[in-house]
Amino acid sequence: IDQRKATAHFSSSGAMSDYTAILFNGSPSTQELPSLGTAAVAELAGDDKVTIGRWNGGTTAGSFYGISPIAITANQGFHYAIGVPSASLPADGTSKCYTLTSATHPTIGDGSVAPGSVTPGGQVKIVFGATGKLAIDMAFTVGGNTVGIQTPGGMASPITFGSNGASYDASLPVPVGYTIIDSANNTLSAYMFLAGANSERLGMSFTRYQNAGGNSASLQGAAYFSETACQ
């Protein structure tokens, strides 16, 4: 759900069965290494480049910062987007466009409402490089409320990295980010990584935190996008 590397194992169905977070100093975490336990995996989708899913409806095993096992109802979820990052990113100034392929059903932290849905047709455009640009236009609905994640100007007018909450750091495993605070003091974030030999896939985790992350009102989900021709 964040910007780190991890090592992971997968079941025969392709679902992630466990992972160990890799700290920014390169060493494996001794506190964050949860496993699926009795939970199920919903909304499984992806290919050999990137995959997404949602642990739910059971109790995890392993360790998660001293609060394992974790009981997750069918209305809740631990969402993940995981893949093998592209060996190198496109050259500075290169433009790539992506269209939503699949997404997990977004959930609210306390599971008080049924999982929602991501609106089909979401798009991302990246002009690579620290002085490049970003455009996002997507939305998701949970509990009858629709949340939009859209850069100012939408797809027609990408914003410059370093402005309006858009960020780019080619040295990070997850090099592209977008974070804003809306009028209700919610923090909306989307973290994106590129996968495939030619960066033809984009994995994303997206969240809406109310005041602080991890509370009962937090919303989260995961998605992946496939490259399409830029218009």
Tab-separated table of C-alpha atoms in Angstrom:
chain	number	residue	atom	x	y	z
A	1	ILE	CA	0.000	0.000	0.000
A	2	ASP	CA	2.994	2.304	0.119
A	3	GLN	CA	6.284	2.963	-1.641
A	4	ARG	CA	8.547	0.116	-0.549
A	5	LYS	CA	9.846	-3.047	-2.080
A	6	ALA	CA	8.877	-6.449	-0.717
A	7	THR	CA	9.487	-10.128	-1.246
A	8	ALA	CA	6.305	-12.141	-1.707
A	9	HIS	CA	4.965	-15.619	-2.316
A	10	PHE	CA	1.895	-16.567	-4.336
A	11	SER	CA	-0.556	-19.463	-4.380
A	12	SER	CA	-1.268	-21.582	-7.451
A	13	SER	CA	-4.166	-19.215	-8.259
A	14	GLY	CA	-1.785	-16.260	-8.404
A	15	ALA	CA	-2.984	-14.719	-5.127
A	16	MET	CA	-0.371	-13.213	-2.817
A	17	SER	CA	-0.101	-15.527	0.194
A	18	ASP	CA	2.513	-13.611	2.207
A	19	TYR	CA	5.046	-10.826	1.950
A	20	THR	CA	7.987	-9.354	3.818
A	21	ALA	CA	8.492	-5.614	3.514
A	22	ILE	CA	11.953	-4.417	2.555
A	23	LEU	CA	13.055	-1.368	4.494
A	24	PHE	CA	14.482	1.651	2.699
A	25	ASN	CA	17.950	0.606	3.909
A	26	GLY	CA	17.564	-2.656	1.966
A	27	SER	CA	17.089	-5.028	4.900
A	28	PRO	CA	13.966	-7.176	5.382
A	29	SER	CA	11.524	-5.999	8.020
A	30	THR	CA	11.287	-8.064	11.203
A	31	GLN	CA	7.894	-6.533	12.052
A	32	GLU	CA	5.979	-6.505	8.770
A	33	LEU	CA	5.729	-10.014	7.371
A	34	PRO	CA	2.053	-10.997	7.381
A	35	SER	CA	0.567	-14.028	5.666
A	36	LEU	CA	-2.911	-14.835	4.387
A	37	GLY	CA	-3.865	-17.225	7.196
A	38	THR	CA	-7.548	-18.133	6.903
A	39	ALA	CA	-8.448	-15.050	4.865
A	40	ALA	CA	-9.635	-15.229	1.269
A	41	VAL	CA	-8.404	-13.208	-1.703
A	42	ALA	CA	-11.009	-11.253	-3.657
A	43	GLU	CA	-10.835	-9.292	-6.904
A	44	LEU	CA	-7.684	-11.108	-7.970
A	45	ALA	CA	-6.475	-9.764	-11.306
A	46	GLY	CA	-3.289	-9.153	-13.241
A	47	ASP	CA	-0.599	-10.908	-15.220
A	48	ASP	CA	3.112	-11.722	-14.974
A	49	LYS	CA	3.936	-8.016	-14.690
A	50	VAL	CA	1.602	-6.748	-11.962
A	51	THR	CA	-1.160	-8.260	-9.845
A	52	ILE	CA	-3.766	-6.927	-7.425
A	53	GLY	CA	-6.022	-8.425	-4.778
A	54	ARG	CA	-7.814	-7.897	-1.461
A	55	TRP	CA	-7.329	-10.086	1.607
A	56	ASN	CA	-10.667	-10.371	3.425
A	57	GLY	CA	-13.110	-12.633	5.230
A	58	GLY	CA	-10.723	-14.347	7.642
A	59	THR	CA	-7.789	-13.946	10.014
A	60	THR	CA	-4.252	-13.221	8.896
A	61	ALA	CA	-1.155	-14.922	10.272
A	62	GLY	CA	2.466	-13.859	10.504
A	63	SER	CA	3.476	-10.546	12.019
A	64	PHE	CA	2.216	-7.036	11.398
A	65	TYR	CA	3.780	-4.632	13.886
A	66	GLY	CA	2.648	-6.634	16.895
A	67	ILE	CA	-1.056	-6.659	16.017
A	68	SER	CA	-1.219	-10.026	14.272
A	69	PRO	CA	-3.387	-11.993	13.868
A	70	ILE	CA	-5.778	-9.515	12.249
A	71	ALA	CA	-9.428	-10.400	11.712
A	72	ILE	CA	-10.761	-8.969	8.439
A	73	THR	CA	-14.444	-9.149	7.549
A	74	ALA	CA	-15.759	-9.577	4.029
A	75	ASN	CA	-16.562	-5.842	4.029
A	76	GLN	CA	-12.991	-4.910	4.916
A	77	GLY	CA	-9.746	-5.596	3.115
A	78	PHE	CA	-5.996	-5.508	2.964
A	79	HIS	CA	-5.516	-4.275	-0.607
A	80	TYR	CA	-2.322	-4.815	-2.548
A	81	ALA	CA	-0.809	-3.987	-5.919
A	82	ILE	CA	2.494	-5.757	-6.438
A	83	GLY	CA	4.754	-6.364	-9.408
A	84	VAL	CA	8.284	-6.446	-10.720
A	85	PRO	CA	9.301	-2.830	-11.397
A	86	SER	CA	10.573	-1.943	-14.853
A	87	ALA	CA	14.347	-2.278	-15.041
A	88	SER	CA	14.561	1.312	-16.213
A	89	LEU	CA	12.042	4.091	-16.621
A	90	PRO	CA	11.332	5.790	-19.960
A	91	ALA	CA	13.667	8.620	-20.909
A	92	ASP	CA	12.911	12.074	-19.566
A	93	GLY	CA	10.322	13.780	-21.736
A	94	THR	CA	8.707	10.514	-22.896
A	95	SER	CA	4.908	10.465	-22.594
A	96	LYS	CA	2.929	7.343	-21.722
A	97	CYS	CA	-0.807	6.931	-21.181
A	98	TYR	CA	-2.592	4.195	-19.245
A	99	THR	CA	-6.219	3.060	-18.965
A	100	LEU	CA	-7.736	1.223	-16.000
A	101	THR	CA	-7.743	-2.544	-16.503
A	102	SER	CA	-8.973	-3.821	-13.143
A	103	ALA	CA	-9.336	-2.728	-9.524
A	104	THR	CA	-10.173	-4.153	-6.124
A	105	HIS	CA	-13.463	-3.152	-4.542
A	106	PRO	CA	-12.598	-0.172	-2.302
A	107	THR	CA	-13.393	-0.623	1.382
A	108	ILE	CA	-13.876	1.535	4.453
A	109	GLY	CA	-11.689	0.857	7.469
A	110	ASP	CA	-14.401	-0.315	9.868
A	111	GLY	CA	-16.269	-2.399	7.286
A	112	SER	CA	-19.514	-0.609	8.100
A	113	VAL	CA	-20.627	-0.621	4.456
A	114	ALA	CA	-20.252	-3.103	1.628
A	115	PRO	CA	-17.182	-2.849	-0.611
A	116	GLY	CA	-17.603	-0.286	-3.364
A	117	SER	CA	-16.435	-0.065	-6.955
A	118	VAL	CA	-14.025	1.859	-9.141
A	119	THR	CA	-15.578	3.693	-12.073
A	120	PRO	CA	-14.492	2.127	-15.394
A	121	GLY	CA	-12.404	4.196	-17.774
A	122	GLY	CA	-9.917	5.695	-15.316
A	123	GLN	CA	-6.823	7.176	-16.962
A	124	VAL	CA	-3.274	8.218	-16.120
A	125	LYS	CA	-0.779	10.156	-18.230
A	126	ILE	CA	2.885	10.545	-17.291
A	127	VAL	CA	5.465	12.742	-18.954
A	128	PHE	CA	8.558	11.195	-17.405
A	129	GLY	CA	11.307	13.123	-15.676
A	130	ALA	CA	11.661	15.333	-12.611
A	131	THR	CA	10.441	18.257	-14.710
A	132	GLY	CA	7.752	16.144	-16.361
A	133	LYS	CA	3.997	16.116	-15.840
A	134	LEU	CA	1.153	13.985	-14.472
A	135	ALA	CA	-2.566	13.676	-15.161
A	136	ILE	CA	-5.018	11.405	-13.329
A	137	ASP	CA	-8.759	11.068	-13.866
A	138	MET	CA	-10.447	8.304	-11.881
A	139	ALA	CA	-13.184	7.851	-9.282
A	140	PHE	CA	-14.499	5.248	-6.879
A	141	THR	CA	-17.702	4.819	-4.895
A	142	VAL	CA	-18.098	3.411	-1.371
A	143	GLY	CA	-21.292	3.528	0.686
A	144	GLY	CA	-23.038	5.650	-1.911
A	145	ASN	CA	-20.329	8.336	-1.816
A	146	THR	CA	-18.211	8.942	-4.891
A	147	VAL	CA	-14.604	10.040	-4.439
A	148	GLY	CA	-12.746	11.566	-7.371
A	149	ILE	CA	-8.988	11.506	-7.789
A	150	GLN	CA	-8.363	14.043	-10.521
A	151	THR	CA	-5.442	16.352	-11.116
A	152	PRO	CA	-6.391	19.984	-11.829
A	153	GLY	CA	-7.219	20.241	-15.516
A	154	GLY	CA	-7.809	16.508	-15.886
A	155	MET	CA	-6.271	14.573	-18.740
A	156	ALA	CA	-6.273	17.585	-21.051
A	157	SER	CA	-3.838	19.597	-18.930
A	158	PRO	CA	-1.284	17.513	-16.982
A	159	ILE	CA	0.290	19.243	-13.993
A	160	THR	CA	4.025	19.659	-13.457
A	161	PHE	CA	5.765	17.398	-10.965
A	162	GLY	CA	6.524	19.313	-7.809
A	163	SER	CA	3.247	21.234	-7.987
A	164	ASN	CA	-0.312	20.575	-6.826
A	165	GLY	CA	0.686	17.399	-4.989
A	166	ALA	CA	2.304	15.579	-7.940
A	167	SER	CA	5.694	13.959	-7.278
A	168	TYR	CA	8.306	12.014	-9.237
A	169	ASP	CA	11.472	10.322	-7.953
A	170	ALA	CA	13.113	7.846	-10.314
A	171	SER	CA	15.202	6.435	-7.445
A	172	LEU	CA	12.133	5.072	-5.611
A	173	PRO	CA	10.497	1.675	-6.270
A	174	VAL	CA	7.227	3.632	-6.611
A	175	PRO	CA	8.365	6.733	-8.487
A	176	VAL	CA	5.076	8.570	-9.137
A	177	GLY	CA	2.737	9.996	-6.517
A	178	TYR	CA	-0.191	12.330	-6.149
A	179	THR	CA	-1.446	13.614	-2.768
A	180	ILE	CA	-3.917	16.395	-2.020
A	181	ILE	CA	-6.105	17.500	0.886
A	182	ASP	CA	-9.715	18.124	-0.084
A	183	SER	CA	-12.175	20.663	1.285
A	184	ALA	CA	-13.317	18.236	4.010
A	185	ASN	CA	-9.728	17.787	5.273
A	186	ASN	CA	-9.435	14.326	3.735
A	187	THR	CA	-6.036	13.310	2.383
A	188	LEU	CA	-6.327	11.682	-1.057
A	189	SER	CA	-3.291	9.769	-2.293
A	190	ALA	CA	-2.352	7.627	-5.273
A	191	TYR	CA	1.021	5.840	-5.434
A	192	MET	CA	2.077	4.425	-8.802
A	193	PHE	CA	4.813	2.083	-10.023
A	194	LEU	CA	5.676	0.935	-13.550
A	195	ALA	CA	6.083	-2.701	-14.556
A	196	GLY	CA	6.995	-4.587	-17.728
A	197	ALA	CA	10.021	-4.368	-19.991
A	198	ASN	CA	8.698	-1.168	-21.568
A	199	SER	CA	6.733	0.167	-18.589
A	200	GLU	CA	3.535	-1.073	-20.211
A	201	ARG	CA	1.757	-1.652	-16.876
A	202	LEU	CA	1.031	0.731	-14.026
A	203	GLY	CA	0.191	-0.496	-10.527
A	204	MET	CA	-1.562	1.839	-8.102
A	205	SER	CA	-2.667	1.956	-4.496
A	206	PHE	CA	-5.165	4.682	-3.659
A	207	THR	CA	-6.443	5.934	-0.300
A	208	ARG	CA	-8.596	8.549	1.336
A	209	TYR	CA	-7.624	9.229	4.917
A	210	GLN	CA	-9.756	11.368	7.180
A	211	ASN	CA	-7.409	13.421	9.381
A	212	ALA	CA	-4.991	10.511	9.867
A	213	GLY	CA	-4.404	7.137	8.224
A	214	GLY	CA	-5.706	3.835	9.508
A	215	ASN	CA	-8.853	5.113	11.233
A	216	SER	CA	-12.360	3.757	10.827
A	217	ALA	CA	-13.228	6.269	8.094
A	218	SER	CA	-10.218	5.500	5.889
A	219	LEU	CA	-10.895	4.242	2.369
A	220	GLN	CA	-8.472	2.202	0.330
A	221	GLY	CA	-8.114	0.147	-2.812
A	222	ALA	CA	-5.691	-1.019	-5.479
A	223	ALA	CA	-5.750	-0.995	-9.268
A	224	TYR	CA	-3.686	-1.694	-12.319
A	225	PHE	CA	-3.617	0.032	-15.680
A	226	SER	CA	-2.420	-0.990	-19.134
A	227	GLU	CA	-0.637	1.253	-21.619
A	228	THR	CA	-2.764	2.799	-24.318
A	229	ALA	CA	-2.123	5.331	-27.070
A	230	CYS	CA	-2.022	8.935	-25.897
A	231	GLN	CA	-4.694	11.133	-27.438
